[in-house]
XYZ file of C-alpha atoms in Angstrom:
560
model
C 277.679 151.260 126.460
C 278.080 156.938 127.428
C 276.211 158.686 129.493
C 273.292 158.038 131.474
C 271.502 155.910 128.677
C 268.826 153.446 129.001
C 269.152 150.765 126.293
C 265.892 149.860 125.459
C 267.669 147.053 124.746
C 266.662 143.221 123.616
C 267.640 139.856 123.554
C 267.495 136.301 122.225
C 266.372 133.316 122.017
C 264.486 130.479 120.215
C 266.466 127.560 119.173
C 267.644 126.859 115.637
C 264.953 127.347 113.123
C 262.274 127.561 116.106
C 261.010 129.962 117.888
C 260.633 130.036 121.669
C 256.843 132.455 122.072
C 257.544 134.226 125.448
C 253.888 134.335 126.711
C 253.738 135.010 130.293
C 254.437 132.151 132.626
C 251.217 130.632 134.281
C 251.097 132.351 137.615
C 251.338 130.262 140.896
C 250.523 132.724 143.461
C 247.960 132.354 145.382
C 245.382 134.514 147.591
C 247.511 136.061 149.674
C 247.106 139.546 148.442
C 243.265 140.828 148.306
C 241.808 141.875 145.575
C 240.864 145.206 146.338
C 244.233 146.051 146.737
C 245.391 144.969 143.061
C 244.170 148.270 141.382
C 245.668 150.451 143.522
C 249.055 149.032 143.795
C 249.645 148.281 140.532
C 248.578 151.903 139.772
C 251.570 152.602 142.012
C 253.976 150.345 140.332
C 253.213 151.773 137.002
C 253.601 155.498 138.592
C 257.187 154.247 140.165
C 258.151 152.235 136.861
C 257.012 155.172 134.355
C 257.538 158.054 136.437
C 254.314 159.737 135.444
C 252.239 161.274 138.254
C 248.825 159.575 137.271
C 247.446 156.193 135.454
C 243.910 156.207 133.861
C 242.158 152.659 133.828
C 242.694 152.941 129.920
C 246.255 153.632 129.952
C 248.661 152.119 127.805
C 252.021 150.525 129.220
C 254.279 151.750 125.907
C 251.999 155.018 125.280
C 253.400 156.020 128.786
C 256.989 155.568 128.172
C 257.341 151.904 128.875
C 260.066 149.987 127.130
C 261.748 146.189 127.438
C 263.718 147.711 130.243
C 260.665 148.936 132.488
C 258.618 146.149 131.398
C 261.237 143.453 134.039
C 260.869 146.696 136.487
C 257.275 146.259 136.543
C 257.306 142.616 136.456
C 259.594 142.896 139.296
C 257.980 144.687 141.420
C 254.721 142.749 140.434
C 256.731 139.771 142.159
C 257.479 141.654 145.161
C 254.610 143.509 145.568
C 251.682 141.440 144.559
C 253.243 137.747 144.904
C 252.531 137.334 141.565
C 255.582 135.716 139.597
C 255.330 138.018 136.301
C 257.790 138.329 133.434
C 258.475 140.686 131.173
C 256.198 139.518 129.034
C 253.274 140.676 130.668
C 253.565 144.220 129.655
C 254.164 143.071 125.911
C 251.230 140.678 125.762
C 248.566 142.723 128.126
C 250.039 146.646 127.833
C 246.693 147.961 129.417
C 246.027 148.811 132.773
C 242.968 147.004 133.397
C 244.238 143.817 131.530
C 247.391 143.692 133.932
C 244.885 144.100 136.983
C 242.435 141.404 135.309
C 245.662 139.037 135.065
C 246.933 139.634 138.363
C 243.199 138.711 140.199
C 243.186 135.816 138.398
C 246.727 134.623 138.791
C 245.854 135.350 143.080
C 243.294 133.002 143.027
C 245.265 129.788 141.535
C 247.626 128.683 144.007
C 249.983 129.147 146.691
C 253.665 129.969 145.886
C 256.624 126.940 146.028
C 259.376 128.770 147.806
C 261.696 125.731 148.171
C 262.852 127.181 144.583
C 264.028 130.064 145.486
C 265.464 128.957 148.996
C 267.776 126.048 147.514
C 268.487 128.471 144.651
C 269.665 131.171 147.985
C 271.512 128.363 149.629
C 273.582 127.949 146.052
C 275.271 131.234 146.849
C 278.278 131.798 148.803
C 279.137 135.196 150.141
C 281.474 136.931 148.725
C 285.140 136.373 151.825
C 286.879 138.894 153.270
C 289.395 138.549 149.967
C 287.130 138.053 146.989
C 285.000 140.620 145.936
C 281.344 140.024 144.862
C 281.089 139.986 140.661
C 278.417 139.871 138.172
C 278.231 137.542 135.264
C 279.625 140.296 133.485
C 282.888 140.547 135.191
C 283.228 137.234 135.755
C 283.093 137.100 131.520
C 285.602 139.965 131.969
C 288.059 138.451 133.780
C 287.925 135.090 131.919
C 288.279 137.270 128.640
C 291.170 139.481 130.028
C 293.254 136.343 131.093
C 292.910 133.632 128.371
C 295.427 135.102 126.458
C 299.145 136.833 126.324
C 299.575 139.804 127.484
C 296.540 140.483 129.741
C 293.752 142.398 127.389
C 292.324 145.350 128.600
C 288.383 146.553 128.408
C 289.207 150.095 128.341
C 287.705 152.936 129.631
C 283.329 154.497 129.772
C 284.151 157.992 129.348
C 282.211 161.377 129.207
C 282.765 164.610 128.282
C 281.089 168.103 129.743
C 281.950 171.407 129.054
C 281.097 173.618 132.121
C 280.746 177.624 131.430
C 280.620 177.758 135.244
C 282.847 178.429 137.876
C 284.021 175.079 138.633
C 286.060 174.454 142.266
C 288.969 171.500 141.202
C 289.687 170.668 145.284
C 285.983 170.303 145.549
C 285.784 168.819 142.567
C 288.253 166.284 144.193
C 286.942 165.841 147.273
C 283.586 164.998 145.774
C 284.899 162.004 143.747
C 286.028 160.755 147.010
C 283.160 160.633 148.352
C 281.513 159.093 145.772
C 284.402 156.654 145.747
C 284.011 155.937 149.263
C 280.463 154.920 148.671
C 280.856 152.820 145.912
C 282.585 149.543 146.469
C 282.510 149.007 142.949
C 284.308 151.981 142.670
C 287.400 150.273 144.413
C 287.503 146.672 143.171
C 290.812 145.954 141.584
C 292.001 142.973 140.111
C 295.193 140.799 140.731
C 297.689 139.221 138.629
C 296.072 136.352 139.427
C 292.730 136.921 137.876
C 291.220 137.517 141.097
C 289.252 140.737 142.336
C 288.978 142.385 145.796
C 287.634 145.607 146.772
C 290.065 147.773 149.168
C 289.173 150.182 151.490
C 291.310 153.594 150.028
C 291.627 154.104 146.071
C 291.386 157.811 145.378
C 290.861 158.899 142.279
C 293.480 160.586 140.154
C 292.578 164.309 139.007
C 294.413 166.427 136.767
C 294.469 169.690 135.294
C 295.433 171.131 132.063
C 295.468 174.633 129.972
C 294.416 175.054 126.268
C 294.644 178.217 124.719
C 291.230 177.842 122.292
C 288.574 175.124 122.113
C 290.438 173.215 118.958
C 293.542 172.770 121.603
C 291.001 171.082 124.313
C 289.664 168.987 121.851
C 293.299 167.190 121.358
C 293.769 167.177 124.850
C 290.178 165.612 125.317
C 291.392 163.384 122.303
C 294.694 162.422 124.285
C 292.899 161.738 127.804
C 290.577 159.344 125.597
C 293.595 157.368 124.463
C 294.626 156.938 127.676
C 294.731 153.255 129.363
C 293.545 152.597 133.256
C 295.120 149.872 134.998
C 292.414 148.083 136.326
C 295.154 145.708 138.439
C 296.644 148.524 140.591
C 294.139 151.687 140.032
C 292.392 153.966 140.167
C 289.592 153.034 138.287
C 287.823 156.641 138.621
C 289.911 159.553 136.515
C 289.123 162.629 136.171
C 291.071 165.773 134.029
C 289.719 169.299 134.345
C 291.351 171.181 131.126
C 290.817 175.015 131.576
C 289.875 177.162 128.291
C 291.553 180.585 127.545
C 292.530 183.763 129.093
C 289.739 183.293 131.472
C 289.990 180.412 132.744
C 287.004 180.881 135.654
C 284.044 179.628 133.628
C 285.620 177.771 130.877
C 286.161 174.342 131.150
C 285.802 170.786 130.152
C 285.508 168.168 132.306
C 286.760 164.545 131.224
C 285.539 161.649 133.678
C 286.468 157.997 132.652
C 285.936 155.071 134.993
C 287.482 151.123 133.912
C 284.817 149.354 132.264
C 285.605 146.471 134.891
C 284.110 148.421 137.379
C 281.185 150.324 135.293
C 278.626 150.405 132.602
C 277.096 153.340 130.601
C 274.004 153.245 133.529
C 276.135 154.015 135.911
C 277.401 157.637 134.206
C 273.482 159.294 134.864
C 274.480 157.514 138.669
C 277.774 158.979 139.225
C 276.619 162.187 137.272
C 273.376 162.897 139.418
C 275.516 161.992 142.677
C 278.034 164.472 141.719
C 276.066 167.431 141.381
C 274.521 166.611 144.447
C 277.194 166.455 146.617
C 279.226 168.723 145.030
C 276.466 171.450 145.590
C 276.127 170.289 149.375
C 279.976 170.371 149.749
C 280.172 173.899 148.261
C 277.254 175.057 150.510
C 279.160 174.172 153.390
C 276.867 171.085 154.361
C 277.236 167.193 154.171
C 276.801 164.971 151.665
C 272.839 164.908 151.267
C 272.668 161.238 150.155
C 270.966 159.140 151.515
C 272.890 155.165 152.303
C 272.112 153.046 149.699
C 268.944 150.704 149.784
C 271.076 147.480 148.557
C 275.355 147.375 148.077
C 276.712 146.258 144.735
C 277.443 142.618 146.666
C 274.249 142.534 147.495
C 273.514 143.061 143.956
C 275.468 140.769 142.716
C 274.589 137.844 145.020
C 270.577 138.176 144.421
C 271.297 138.618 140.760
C 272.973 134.723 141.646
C 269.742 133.245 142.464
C 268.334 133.735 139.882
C 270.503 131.778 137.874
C 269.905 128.216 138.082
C 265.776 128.925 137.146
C 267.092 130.687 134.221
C 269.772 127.899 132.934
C 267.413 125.420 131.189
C 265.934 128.270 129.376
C 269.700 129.214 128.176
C 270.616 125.582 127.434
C 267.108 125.458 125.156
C 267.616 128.179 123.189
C 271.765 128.413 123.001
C 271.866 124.336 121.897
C 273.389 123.791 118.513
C 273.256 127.609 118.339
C 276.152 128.795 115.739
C 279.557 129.466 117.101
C 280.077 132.979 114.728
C 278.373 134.505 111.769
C 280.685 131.994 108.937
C 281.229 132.856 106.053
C 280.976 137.002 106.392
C 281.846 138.580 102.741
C 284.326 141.084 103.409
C 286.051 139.631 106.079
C 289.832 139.210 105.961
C 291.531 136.677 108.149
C 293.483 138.519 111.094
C 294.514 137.567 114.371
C 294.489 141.289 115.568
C 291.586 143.438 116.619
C 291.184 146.971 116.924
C 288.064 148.915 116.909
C 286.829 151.550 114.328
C 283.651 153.183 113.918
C 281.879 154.182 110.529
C 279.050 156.863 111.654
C 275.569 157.480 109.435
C 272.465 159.393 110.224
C 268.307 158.525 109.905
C 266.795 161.383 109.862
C 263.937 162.522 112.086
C 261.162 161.679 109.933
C 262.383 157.937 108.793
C 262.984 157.228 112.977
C 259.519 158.454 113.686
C 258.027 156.079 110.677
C 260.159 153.236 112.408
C 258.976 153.661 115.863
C 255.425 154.239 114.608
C 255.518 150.940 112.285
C 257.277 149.094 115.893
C 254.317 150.288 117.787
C 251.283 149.095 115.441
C 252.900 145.400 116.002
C 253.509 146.140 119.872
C 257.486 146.087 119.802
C 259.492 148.716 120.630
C 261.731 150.631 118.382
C 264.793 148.716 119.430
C 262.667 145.591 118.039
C 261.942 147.442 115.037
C 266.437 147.862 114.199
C 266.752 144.691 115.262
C 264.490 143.212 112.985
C 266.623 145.023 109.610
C 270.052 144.386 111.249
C 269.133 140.394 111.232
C 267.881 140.470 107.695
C 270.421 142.289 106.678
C 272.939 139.873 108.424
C 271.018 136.692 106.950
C 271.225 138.405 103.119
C 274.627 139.119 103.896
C 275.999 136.062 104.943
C 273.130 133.621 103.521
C 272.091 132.056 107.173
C 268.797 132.100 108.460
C 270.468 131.493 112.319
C 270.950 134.772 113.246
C 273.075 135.085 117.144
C 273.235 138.557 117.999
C 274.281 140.123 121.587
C 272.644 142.830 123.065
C 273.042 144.953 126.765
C 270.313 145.285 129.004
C 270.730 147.444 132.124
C 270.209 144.334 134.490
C 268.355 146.941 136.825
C 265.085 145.209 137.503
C 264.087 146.957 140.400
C 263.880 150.228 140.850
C 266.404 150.471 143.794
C 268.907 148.826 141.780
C 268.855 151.978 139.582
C 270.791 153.371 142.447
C 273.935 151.064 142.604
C 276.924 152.327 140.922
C 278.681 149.074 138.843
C 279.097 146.994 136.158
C 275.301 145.525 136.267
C 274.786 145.583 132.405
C 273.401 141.621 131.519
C 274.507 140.827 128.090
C 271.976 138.902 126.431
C 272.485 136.434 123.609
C 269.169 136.594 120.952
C 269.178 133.720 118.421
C 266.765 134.695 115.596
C 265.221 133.019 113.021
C 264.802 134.707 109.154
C 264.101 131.967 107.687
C 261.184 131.679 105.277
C 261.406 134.842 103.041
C 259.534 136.274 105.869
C 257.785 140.013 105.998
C 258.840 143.003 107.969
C 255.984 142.246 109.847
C 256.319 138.882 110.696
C 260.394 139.303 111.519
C 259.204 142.015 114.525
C 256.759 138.972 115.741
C 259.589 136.714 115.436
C 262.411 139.389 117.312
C 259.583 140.772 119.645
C 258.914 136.713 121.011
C 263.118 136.399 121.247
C 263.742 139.596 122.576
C 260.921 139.412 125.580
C 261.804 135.932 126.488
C 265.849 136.530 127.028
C 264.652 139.938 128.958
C 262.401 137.936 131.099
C 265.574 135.813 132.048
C 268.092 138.238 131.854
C 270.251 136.652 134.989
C 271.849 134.136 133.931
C 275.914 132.973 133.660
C 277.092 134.979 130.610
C 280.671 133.473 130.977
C 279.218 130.126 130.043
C 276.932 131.192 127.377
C 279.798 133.080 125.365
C 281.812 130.420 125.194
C 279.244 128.654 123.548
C 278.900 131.754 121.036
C 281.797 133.425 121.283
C 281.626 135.804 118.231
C 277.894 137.350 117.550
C 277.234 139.911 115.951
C 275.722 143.031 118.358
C 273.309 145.493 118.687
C 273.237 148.752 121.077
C 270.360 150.482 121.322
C 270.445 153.731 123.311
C 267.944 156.243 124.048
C 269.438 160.376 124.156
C 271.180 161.206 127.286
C 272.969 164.602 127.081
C 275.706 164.299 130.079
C 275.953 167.499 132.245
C 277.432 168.459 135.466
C 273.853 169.107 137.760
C 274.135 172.747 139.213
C 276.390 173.619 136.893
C 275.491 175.216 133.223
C 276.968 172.927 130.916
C 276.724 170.680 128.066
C 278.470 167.838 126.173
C 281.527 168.294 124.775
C 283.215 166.263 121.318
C 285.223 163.446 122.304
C 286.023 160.348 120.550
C 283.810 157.171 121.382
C 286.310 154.212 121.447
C 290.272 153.837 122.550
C 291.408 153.813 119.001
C 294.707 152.743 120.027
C 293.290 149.328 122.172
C 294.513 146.358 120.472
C 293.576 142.766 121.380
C 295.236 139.574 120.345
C 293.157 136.387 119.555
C 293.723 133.444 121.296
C 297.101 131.325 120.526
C 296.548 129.664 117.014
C 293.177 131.622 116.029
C 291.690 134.072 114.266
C 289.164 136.517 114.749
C 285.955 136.200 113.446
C 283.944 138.657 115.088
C 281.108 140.604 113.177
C 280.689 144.452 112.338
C 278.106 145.867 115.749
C 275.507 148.122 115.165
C 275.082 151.182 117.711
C 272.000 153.133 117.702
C 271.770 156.443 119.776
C 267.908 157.787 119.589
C 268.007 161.630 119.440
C 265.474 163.751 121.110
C 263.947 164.990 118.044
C 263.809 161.742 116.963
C 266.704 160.894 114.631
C 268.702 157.667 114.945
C 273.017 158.451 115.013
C 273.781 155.006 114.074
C 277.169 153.275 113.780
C 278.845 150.268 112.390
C 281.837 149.639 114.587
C 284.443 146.822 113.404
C 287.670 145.334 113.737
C 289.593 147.347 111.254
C 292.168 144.808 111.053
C 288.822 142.414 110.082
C 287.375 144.965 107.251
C 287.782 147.397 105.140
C 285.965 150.648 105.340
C 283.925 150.237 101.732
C 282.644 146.763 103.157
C 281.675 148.795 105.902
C 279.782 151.447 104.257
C 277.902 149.040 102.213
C 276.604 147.550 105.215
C 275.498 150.980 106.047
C 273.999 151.481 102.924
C 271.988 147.682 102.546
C 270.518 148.804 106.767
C 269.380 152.158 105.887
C 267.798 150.220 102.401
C 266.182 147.866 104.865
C 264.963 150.209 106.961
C 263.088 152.283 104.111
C 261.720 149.312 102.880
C 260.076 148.026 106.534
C 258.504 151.868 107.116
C 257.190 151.810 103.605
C 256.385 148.068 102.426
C 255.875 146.438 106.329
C 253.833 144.056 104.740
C 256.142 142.709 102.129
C 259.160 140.371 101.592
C 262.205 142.679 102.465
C 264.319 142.989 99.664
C 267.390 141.180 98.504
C 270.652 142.922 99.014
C 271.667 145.322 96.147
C 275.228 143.721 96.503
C 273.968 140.584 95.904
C 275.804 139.098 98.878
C 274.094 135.875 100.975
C 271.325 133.884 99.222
């Protein structure tokens, strides 16, 4: 999960050899909204979605930015707006204007909405008590995963690094945090030695300072503060180390900000980043904090987010039944009971990401789609299964004031795909573009009950380029390494681990792909590794170039 990114990220579904086609749902709404109105307020949902100051009756959902992630936005707000219960498939299967508005007139004039749904589903809920703090699916998964074994394992730490040739004020800087601490409950839920969480009402952050003579010497400290462990049971969850450069130390710096993964996702960084040049600037200026309260709290969050679960469960149960437990056998793997992670980097270069994204687009996917669809064949050749489980992130922000909320909101999504067949390129995007809308379209749903049913997939991360900076401040990112290194889990009492190598994707404004293979390096060895690197970048050549043909067998010879 880095900076302010927005995974265009995808998920799963169809069961065993199946596949589940995520067409959009027959609408149920009826005429309460008149027609006349349709045009123009979808033309502002697309504006608000797609942040683009004007939408032509021609316009093209995915031409204008769109993505999986502002596809449940706009199907959202379609809800909310219109009365129209949407999914995210709508964008996929009508991405013009003029189709959406056709769709949405017809769906008005069908029938009048069942609400008893969603009112026993809101009666399900419980508030969150004076003592128990409100948690999504994610932390819930957390906290199951953090306790089921001895000692207590820890998440770690998302963590960012700027570099700030500015004149940069440490007390403000301090007084800032606090603020944004302060307004962020999330920010100041701990957890007990019991397994349970509660937010309390003071948890500062800790802020520190150090000196390094050159830039090589604040890289090792950088290095050093990354290494570093939070203690999500007594806190602070938000830490932040200023290390000054030089003789001059006025407009040198670099700014390290790390914040428990319990209590945060990668989102959340372009959040707490936009937030903190904001009220740093207002604090420095002498005035208040200009930010305005926040449209919906994190519990609030977390309980609607609740609702939504028991509509989305038989979908889960469908596609997750007889689903397989871990990716068995996996050439290369060595049998440990240990797990550390370790990351083997590898470019694409501009030109090969552009083909890719241009060959996802001609078959309406989106170039997550497009990754996915060689990562599962490469997976399949490599460990001769056609039932392919692979995890994924979404942001789990599927309304546009949710894009406010500072948290741990990500919704990890579980996509079960099918390469069975010999199939092409071309057909394997059909087959990951059906998965991947239909788990997006039912994104909220109780992740610590569907990954105990899979508890080792192998995942995907799919970012899109985020440089972090400090806002009113000229700076830029600085090197630092992207995983605790020195975080070691233990499997459970009397197992092993038999977790799979994750792909991680970071599109590049110019259009190259930084990709990664992390792994348990306890699990693998680094040749095993790079060959995997090797066979996806193979796979990847051959679906830009041959789209229409089998994809080749692995060079290794590994799977069938």
């Amino acid at each position: 999960m880095t900076t302010r990114t927005t995974p265009t990220t995808t998920p799963t579904t169809g069961p065993t050899t199946a596949h589940v086609t995520a067409q959009v749902t027959a609408p149920t709404a009826g005429p309460t909204t008149a027609r006349a109105t349709v045009r123009g307020t979808l033309g502002e949902l697309w504006r608000r979605v797609l942040r683009v100051p004007h939408v032509s009756d021609d316009g093209d959902f995915f031409a204008l930015g769109g993505d999986s992630f502002r596809a449940a936005q706009l199907a959202a707000l379609i809800g909310e707006r219109l009365g129209v219960p949407a999914t995210a498939a709508l964008p996929f299967e009508r991405p013009e204007f003029t189709a959406q508005v056709r769709w949405i007139e017809d769906a008005l004039a069908v029938s009048a909405p069942d609400e008893a749904a969603d009112e026993a589903a809101a009666d399900l809920v419980a508030p969150a008590g004076p003592e128990t703090a409100a948690l999504s699916t994610q932390q819930e998964d957390f906290l199951y995963w953090m306790f089921e074994s001895e000692p207590v394992r820890d998440i770690g730490s998302c963590c960012t690094a700027i570099r700030i040739t500015d004149a940069l004020d440490v007390p403000l800087l301090v007084r800032t945090l606090n603020a944004l601490v302060l307004r962020h409950e999330a920010l100041r839920t701990v957890v007990g030695g019991d397994g349970t969480a509660r937010v309390v009402d003071d948890l500062p952050p800790e802020v520190a300072e150090a000196w390094a003579g050159d830039e090589a010497e604040a890289e090792r400290i950088v290095w050093h503060e990354r290494m570093r462990l939070d203690d999500v049971i007594a806190g602070p969850l938000v830490r932040a180390l200023v290390v000054h450069i030089g003789p001059d130390e006025d407009d040198d710096h670099v700014l390290v900000l790390a914040v428990h993964h319990f209590a945060f996702d990668g989102f959340s960084f372009g959040v707490l980043l936009r937030e903190l040049g904001l009220v740093y600037s207002a604090f420095r200026a002498g005035h208040p904090s200009p930010l305005r309260p926040l449209p919906i709290t994190y519990a609030d969050y977390c309980r609607y987010t609740r609702t939504r679960w028991p509509a989305n469960q038989p979908y889960w149960d469908r596609v997750l039944d007889g689903a397989p437990r871990d990716l068995t056998p996996f050439p290369g793997r060595k049998d440990t009971a240990m797990f550390s992670r370790r990351r083997y980097g590898f470019p694409i270069d501009a030109g090969l990401g552009a083909r890719l994204a241009g060959t996802a687009r001609a078959r309406g996917a989106t170039p997550f789609m497009a990754v996915a669809a060689c990562w599962t064949w490469l997976l399949a050749e490599w460990t001769g299964t056609t039932d392919v489980v692979v995890m994924s992130p979404v942001p789990g922000r599927t309304l546009p004031e949710h894009e406010t909320i500072i948290g741990c909101l990500v919704q990890s999504l579980l996509m079960r795909f099918d390469a069975s067949g010999g199939p092409t390129y071309t057909e394997l995007v059909e087959r990951v573009r059906q998965v991947a809308v239909g788990a997006v379209a039912h994104q909220f749903h109780a992740y610590q009950d569907a990954r105990r049913r899979v508890p080792y997939p192998s995942r995907i991360h799919y970012e899109s380029f985020g440089a972090p900076h400090f806002p009113g401040l000229l700076s830029e990112p600085f090197p630092f390494p992207r995983d605790q290194v020195e975080l070691e889990w233990a499997a459970n009492p009397g197992e092993l681990d038999l977790s799979a190598p994750e792909l991680i994707v970071e599109e590049q404004r110019d259009g190259s792909l930084r990709c990664a293979i992390v792994y348990n390096h306890y699990g693998y060895d680094p040749a095993t590794v790079a060959e995997l690197a090797d066979a996806f970048l193979g796979f990847v050549t051959a679906a830009v170039e041959r789209p229409e043909a089998v994809l080749p067998p692995l060079r290794a010879g590994h799977g069938n």
